[in-house]
Amino acid sequence: MTKESASTTRFGLIGTGRITRRLVADIQSTSGCEVTAVASRTMERAQWCASQYAIADAVQGYENLLSRDDVDAVYLSLPPSMHRQWCVAAAEAGKSILCEKPLGMNSAEVAQIDDACRQHGVRWLDATGWLHHPRTAAFADLIRDGRLGTVRHVSVAISFFEPFQSGEHRLQRELGGGCVLDLGWYACGVARFAFGKPCRDVMATAVYRGDVPIRCTAVLRFDDDRSATISCGYDTATRKWFEIAGSDASLICDDFSRPWPDKPARCWIHDASGKVDQLDFEGHQEIRMIETLIGEDDLASLHAQAIDTQAMVDAINRSLETSSAQEPTSCI
């Protein structure tokens, strides 16, 4: 990095999909950051994105972006099947990495990404924005300080109805499609956040479109008789809520993955007497996430959260692979 740019982290964008277009404004709005280049497989697509978002340079080919001297960090939003390849390449090029979730197709790929970043001294984060909202720090305080009592069960529901575009990778198994790798990442992440460790085992079932799950329901069991139930999918209305239930009270949030537009980020504490306290918060989770990546704070706890979340997603996928051979118990 040159002396002139020492206080600025220069981002390159790898991928030009819908989610990239949403985050580019956040990067550009973060103090100490600028977007210097965007790469796509075709120059036409890269130029279109650059012109739409006032990015100086369009680049054809991801490897050409990684070789640039004016790129210090990358935001990677390719289909999950490409995350390992290009995260490892970015690490080898010495670029900090903000990678869309899921971090990889499985835990083995995540380990390769983490190993490459450690080897090359590169900072990395998965782009799970809700973990960085000030409200989430309050969630952690409520759990740690005993406001809920002993946390025993977590329920999570996250869905978006038919959020598909032409050529949608989420409907292609080989690209990492399906609701489990996509929305299941959020749901498993809440349970891991609440309990501080991955689950012990999983029982899952799913509804499929072709060979990809479009709705999944799972029961996760943790040590000490703790449990979680998750529901995620593409065939029900938008949901993004959770309940963390303790022996004294429950913490409820109805917009955890991303606050509702034009409403405060909020949550409720329901105690055993029926009393309800609403808590409201301000803050921009994506900007805070970017600040965390480019800052100097230790990222170990966030890395552990991502690694454990991937392990739980893997367990759901393994359960789905074997559930077809299991005979359900009749209710009749």
Coordinates of C-alpha atoms in Angstrom, one line a residue:
M1 CA 0.0 0.0 0.0
T2 CA 1.4 3.4 -0.9
K3 CA 1.9 6.1 1.7
E4 CA -0.9 8.2 0.2
S5 CA -3.4 5.3 0.6
A6 CA -2.2 4.0 3.9
S7 CA -5.3 5.3 5.7
T8 CA -7.7 4.0 3.0
T9 CA -8.6 0.4 2.3
R10 CA -9.3 -0.1 -1.4
F11 CA -11.8 -2.7 -2.2
G12 CA -12.2 -4.7 -5.4
L13 CA -15.5 -6.4 -6.1
I14 CA -15.5 -10.0 -7.3
G15 CA -18.9 -10.7 -8.8
T16 CA -21.7 -8.3 -9.9
G17 CA -24.9 -10.0 -8.7
R18 CA -27.8 -8.4 -6.9
I19 CA -26.2 -8.8 -3.4
T20 CA -23.0 -7.1 -4.7
R21 CA -25.0 -4.1 -5.8
R22 CA -26.6 -3.8 -2.4
L23 CA -23.3 -3.8 -0.5
V24 CA -21.2 -1.6 -2.8
A25 CA -22.9 1.5 -1.4
D26 CA -22.1 0.4 2.2
I27 CA -18.4 0.0 1.3
Q28 CA -18.4 3.4 -0.3
S29 CA -20.1 4.9 2.7
T30 CA -17.6 3.4 5.2
S31 CA -15.0 5.8 6.5
G32 CA -11.6 4.8 5.3
C33 CA -12.8 2.7 2.4
E34 CA -13.2 3.1 -1.3
V35 CA -14.1 0.8 -4.2
T36 CA -11.4 1.0 -6.9
A37 CA -12.4 -1.9 -9.3
V38 CA -15.0 -4.5 -10.1
A39 CA -14.4 -7.8 -11.8
S40 CA -16.7 -10.0 -13.8
R41 CA -16.3 -12.9 -16.2
T42 CA -17.2 -10.5 -19.0
M43 CA -16.0 -7.0 -19.6
E44 CA -19.5 -5.9 -20.6
R45 CA -20.9 -6.9 -17.2
A46 CA -18.0 -5.4 -15.3
Q47 CA -18.4 -2.1 -17.2
W48 CA -22.1 -2.0 -16.5
C49 CA -21.6 -2.4 -12.8
A50 CA -18.8 0.2 -12.7
S51 CA -20.9 2.7 -14.5
Q52 CA -23.9 2.1 -12.2
Y53 CA -22.0 2.6 -9.0
A54 CA -19.3 5.1 -10.0
I55 CA -16.4 2.6 -9.7
A56 CA -13.3 3.7 -11.4
D57 CA -12.2 0.5 -13.2
A58 CA -13.9 -2.5 -14.7
V59 CA -11.9 -5.7 -15.0
Q60 CA -12.5 -8.8 -17.0
G61 CA -11.4 -11.9 -15.0
Y62 CA -11.1 -12.3 -11.2
E63 CA -7.4 -13.1 -11.3
N64 CA -6.8 -9.8 -13.0
L65 CA -8.4 -7.9 -10.2
L66 CA -6.4 -9.8 -7.6
S67 CA -3.1 -8.8 -9.3
R68 CA -3.9 -5.1 -9.0
D69 CA -1.8 -2.9 -6.8
D70 CA -4.8 -0.6 -6.0
V71 CA -6.8 -3.4 -4.4
D72 CA -6.2 -4.1 -0.7
A73 CA -9.4 -6.1 0.1
V74 CA -12.0 -8.0 -1.8
Y75 CA -15.7 -8.4 -1.4
L76 CA -16.6 -11.8 -2.9
S77 CA -20.2 -12.6 -3.9
L78 CA -19.9 -15.5 -6.3
P79 CA -22.0 -18.7 -6.0
P80 CA -20.9 -20.8 -3.0
S81 CA -19.2 -23.4 -5.2
M82 CA -16.7 -20.7 -6.2
H83 CA -15.9 -19.3 -2.7
R84 CA -13.1 -21.6 -1.8
Q85 CA -11.2 -21.1 -5.0
W86 CA -11.3 -17.4 -5.0
C87 CA -10.9 -16.8 -1.3
V88 CA -7.8 -18.9 -1.4
A89 CA -6.5 -17.0 -4.4
A90 CA -7.3 -13.7 -2.7
A91 CA -5.4 -14.8 0.4
E92 CA -2.4 -15.8 -1.7
A93 CA -2.5 -12.3 -3.3
G94 CA -2.5 -10.8 0.2
K95 CA -6.0 -9.3 0.0
S96 CA -8.3 -9.0 3.0
I97 CA -11.5 -10.9 2.4
L98 CA -15.2 -10.3 3.0
C99 CA -17.0 -13.3 1.6
E100 CA -20.7 -13.8 1.2
K101 CA -22.2 -16.6 3.2
P102 CA -22.1 -19.6 3.2
L103 CA -18.3 -19.3 3.5
G104 CA -17.9 -22.6 1.6
M105 CA -19.8 -25.6 0.3
N106 CA -18.7 -27.6 3.4
S107 CA -16.4 -27.5 6.4
A108 CA -13.4 -28.9 4.5
E109 CA -13.6 -25.9 2.1
V110 CA -13.9 -23.5 5.1
A111 CA -10.8 -25.0 6.7
Q112 CA -8.9 -24.4 3.4
I113 CA -9.9 -20.8 3.4
D114 CA -9.0 -20.2 7.0
D115 CA -5.7 -22.0 6.6
A116 CA -4.8 -19.9 3.5
C117 CA -5.6 -16.7 5.3
R118 CA -3.6 -17.7 8.3
Q119 CA -0.6 -18.7 6.1
H120 CA -0.6 -15.4 4.3
G121 CA -1.5 -13.1 7.2
V122 CA -4.9 -12.1 5.7
R123 CA -8.0 -10.9 7.6
W124 CA -11.3 -12.5 6.7
L125 CA -14.9 -12.3 7.6
D126 CA -18.1 -14.0 6.3
A127 CA -20.6 -11.3 5.3
T128 CA -23.2 -12.2 8.0
G129 CA -24.3 -8.6 8.7
W130 CA -26.6 -9.2 11.7
L131 CA -23.6 -10.3 13.9
H132 CA -22.2 -6.8 13.7
H133 CA -25.3 -4.8 14.6
P134 CA -25.1 -3.0 18.0
R135 CA -28.3 -4.9 18.9
T136 CA -26.5 -8.2 18.6
A137 CA -24.0 -7.1 21.3
A138 CA -27.1 -6.4 23.5
F139 CA -28.4 -9.9 22.8
A140 CA -25.1 -11.3 24.0
D141 CA -25.2 -9.1 27.1
L142 CA -28.7 -10.3 27.9
I143 CA -27.7 -13.9 27.7
R144 CA -24.4 -13.5 29.6
D145 CA -25.9 -11.4 32.3
G146 CA -28.6 -13.9 33.1
R147 CA -31.6 -11.8 32.1
L148 CA -33.1 -14.9 30.5
G149 CA -32.0 -17.3 33.1
T150 CA -30.6 -20.5 31.7
V151 CA -31.1 -20.6 27.9
R152 CA -32.7 -23.9 27.1
H153 CA -34.3 -23.6 23.6
V154 CA -33.9 -21.5 20.4
S155 CA -36.4 -21.2 17.6
V156 CA -35.5 -19.6 14.3
A157 CA -37.5 -19.0 11.1
I158 CA -36.1 -17.3 8.0
S159 CA -37.7 -17.3 4.5
F160 CA -38.2 -15.3 1.4
F161 CA -40.9 -16.2 -1.1
E162 CA -39.4 -17.1 -4.5
P163 CA -36.4 -14.7 -4.4
F164 CA -35.2 -16.0 -7.8
Q165 CA -33.8 -14.3 -10.9
S166 CA -32.9 -15.7 -14.4
G167 CA -30.1 -18.2 -14.1
E168 CA -30.6 -18.3 -10.3
H169 CA -27.7 -20.2 -8.7
R170 CA -29.9 -21.0 -5.7
L171 CA -31.8 -23.5 -7.8
Q172 CA -28.6 -25.3 -9.0
R173 CA -27.2 -27.9 -6.7
E174 CA -23.8 -27.9 -8.2
L175 CA -23.4 -24.2 -7.5
G176 CA -24.4 -24.5 -3.9
G177 CA -28.1 -24.0 -4.4
G178 CA -30.9 -24.7 -2.0
C179 CA -32.2 -23.0 1.2
V180 CA -29.9 -24.9 3.6
L181 CA -26.6 -23.4 2.5
D182 CA -28.3 -20.0 2.0
L183 CA -30.9 -19.3 4.7
G184 CA -29.9 -22.3 6.9
W185 CA -26.6 -20.4 7.5
Y186 CA -28.6 -17.6 9.3
A187 CA -30.7 -20.0 11.2
C188 CA -27.9 -22.2 12.4
G189 CA -25.9 -19.1 13.2
V190 CA -28.5 -17.9 15.7
A191 CA -28.5 -21.2 17.6
R192 CA -24.7 -21.2 17.7
F193 CA -24.7 -17.6 18.8
A194 CA -27.1 -18.4 21.6
F195 CA -25.4 -21.5 22.9
G196 CA -21.8 -20.6 22.1
K197 CA -21.0 -23.9 20.5
P198 CA -22.2 -26.1 17.6
C199 CA -25.0 -28.7 18.0
R200 CA -24.3 -32.3 18.9
D201 CA -26.7 -33.8 16.4
V202 CA -29.5 -33.0 13.9
M203 CA -32.7 -34.4 12.5
A204 CA -33.9 -32.7 9.3
T205 CA -36.5 -32.9 6.6
A206 CA -37.0 -30.9 3.5
V207 CA -39.3 -30.2 0.5
Y208 CA -37.4 -30.2 -2.8
R209 CA -37.6 -28.5 -6.2
G210 CA -35.7 -30.8 -8.5
D211 CA -32.6 -31.7 -6.5
V212 CA -32.4 -28.7 -4.2
P213 CA -34.2 -28.2 -0.9
I214 CA -36.5 -25.2 -1.0
R215 CA -37.9 -25.6 2.5
C216 CA -36.1 -27.3 5.4
T217 CA -37.2 -28.0 9.0
A218 CA -34.7 -29.3 11.5
V219 CA -34.3 -30.1 15.2
L220 CA -30.8 -29.5 16.6
R221 CA -29.7 -31.0 19.9
F222 CA -27.0 -29.5 22.1
D223 CA -25.3 -30.6 25.2
D224 CA -27.1 -30.3 28.6
D225 CA -30.5 -31.0 27.1
R226 CA -30.6 -27.8 25.1
S227 CA -32.2 -27.7 21.7
A228 CA -33.1 -25.6 18.7
T229 CA -35.7 -25.8 15.9
I230 CA -35.1 -24.1 12.6
S231 CA -37.3 -23.4 9.6
C232 CA -35.9 -21.9 6.4
G233 CA -37.2 -21.8 2.8
Y234 CA -38.2 -20.1 -0.4
D235 CA -41.9 -21.0 -0.5
T236 CA -43.3 -19.0 2.4
A237 CA -43.6 -15.3 3.1
T238 CA -40.7 -13.2 4.4
R239 CA -39.8 -14.2 8.0
K240 CA -36.7 -13.3 9.9
W241 CA -37.5 -14.0 13.5
F242 CA -36.1 -15.9 16.5
E243 CA -36.9 -16.7 20.1
I244 CA -34.2 -17.5 22.6
A245 CA -36.0 -19.1 25.5
G246 CA -34.6 -19.2 29.0
S247 CA -35.8 -20.4 32.4
D248 CA -36.7 -16.8 33.4
A249 CA -37.6 -15.0 30.2
S250 CA -37.5 -15.2 26.4
L251 CA -35.7 -12.9 23.9
I252 CA -37.7 -12.4 20.7
C253 CA -36.7 -10.6 17.6
D254 CA -38.7 -10.3 14.4
D255 CA -36.1 -8.9 12.0
F256 CA -32.7 -10.3 13.1
S257 CA -31.1 -10.8 9.7
R258 CA -31.7 -7.3 8.6
P259 CA -33.9 -4.6 10.3
W260 CA -37.2 -3.8 8.6
P261 CA -37.0 -0.7 6.5
D262 CA -38.1 2.5 8.2
K263 CA -38.4 0.8 11.6
P264 CA -36.0 0.7 14.5
A265 CA -34.0 -2.4 15.1
R266 CA -35.9 -4.0 17.9
C267 CA -36.4 -6.9 20.2
W268 CA -38.6 -7.9 23.1
I269 CA -38.1 -9.5 26.5
H270 CA -41.1 -11.6 27.7
D271 CA -40.8 -12.7 31.3
A272 CA -42.8 -15.5 33.1
S273 CA -45.3 -13.0 34.5
G274 CA -46.4 -11.8 31.1
K275 CA -44.4 -8.5 31.3
V276 CA -43.0 -7.4 28.0
D277 CA -40.1 -4.9 27.5
Q278 CA -39.3 -3.6 24.0
L279 CA -35.8 -2.5 23.3
D280 CA -34.9 -0.3 20.3
F281 CA -31.4 0.1 18.7
E282 CA -29.7 2.2 16.1
G283 CA -26.8 1.3 14.0
H284 CA -25.8 0.1 10.5
Q285 CA -24.7 -3.5 10.6
E286 CA -23.1 -3.7 7.2
I287 CA -20.9 -0.6 7.7
R288 CA -19.9 -1.9 11.2
M289 CA -19.0 -5.3 9.5
I290 CA -16.8 -3.5 7.0
E291 CA -15.2 -1.5 9.8
T292 CA -14.5 -4.7 11.7
L293 CA -12.8 -6.3 8.7
I294 CA -10.5 -3.3 8.0
G295 CA -9.8 -2.6 11.7
E296 CA -7.4 -4.3 14.2
D297 CA -9.8 -6.1 16.5
D298 CA -9.2 -9.8 17.0
L299 CA -11.5 -11.8 14.7
A300 CA -11.1 -15.2 16.3
S301 CA -14.6 -15.3 17.9
L302 CA -16.2 -14.4 14.6
H303 CA -14.1 -17.0 12.8
A304 CA -15.3 -19.6 15.3
Q305 CA -18.9 -18.6 14.8
A306 CA -18.5 -19.1 11.0
I307 CA -16.6 -22.4 11.3
D308 CA -19.2 -23.8 13.7
T309 CA -22.1 -22.5 11.6
Q310 CA -20.7 -24.3 8.6
A311 CA -20.4 -27.5 10.6
M312 CA -24.0 -27.3 11.6
V313 CA -25.1 -26.7 8.0
D314 CA -23.1 -29.7 7.0
A315 CA -24.9 -31.8 9.7
I316 CA -28.3 -30.7 8.3
N317 CA -27.2 -31.7 4.8
R318 CA -26.0 -35.1 6.0
S319 CA -29.3 -35.6 7.8
L320 CA -31.2 -34.8 4.6
E321 CA -29.1 -37.3 2.7
T322 CA -30.1 -40.1 5.1
S323 CA -33.7 -39.1 6.0
S324 CA -35.2 -40.5 2.8
A325 CA -34.2 -44.0 4.0
Q326 CA -36.0 -43.5 7.4
E327 CA -39.6 -44.5 7.8
P328 CA -41.7 -41.7 9.5
T329 CA -43.8 -42.6 12.5
S330 CA -47.5 -42.5 11.5
C331 CA -49.9 -40.2 13.3
I332 CA -52.9 -42.4 12.5

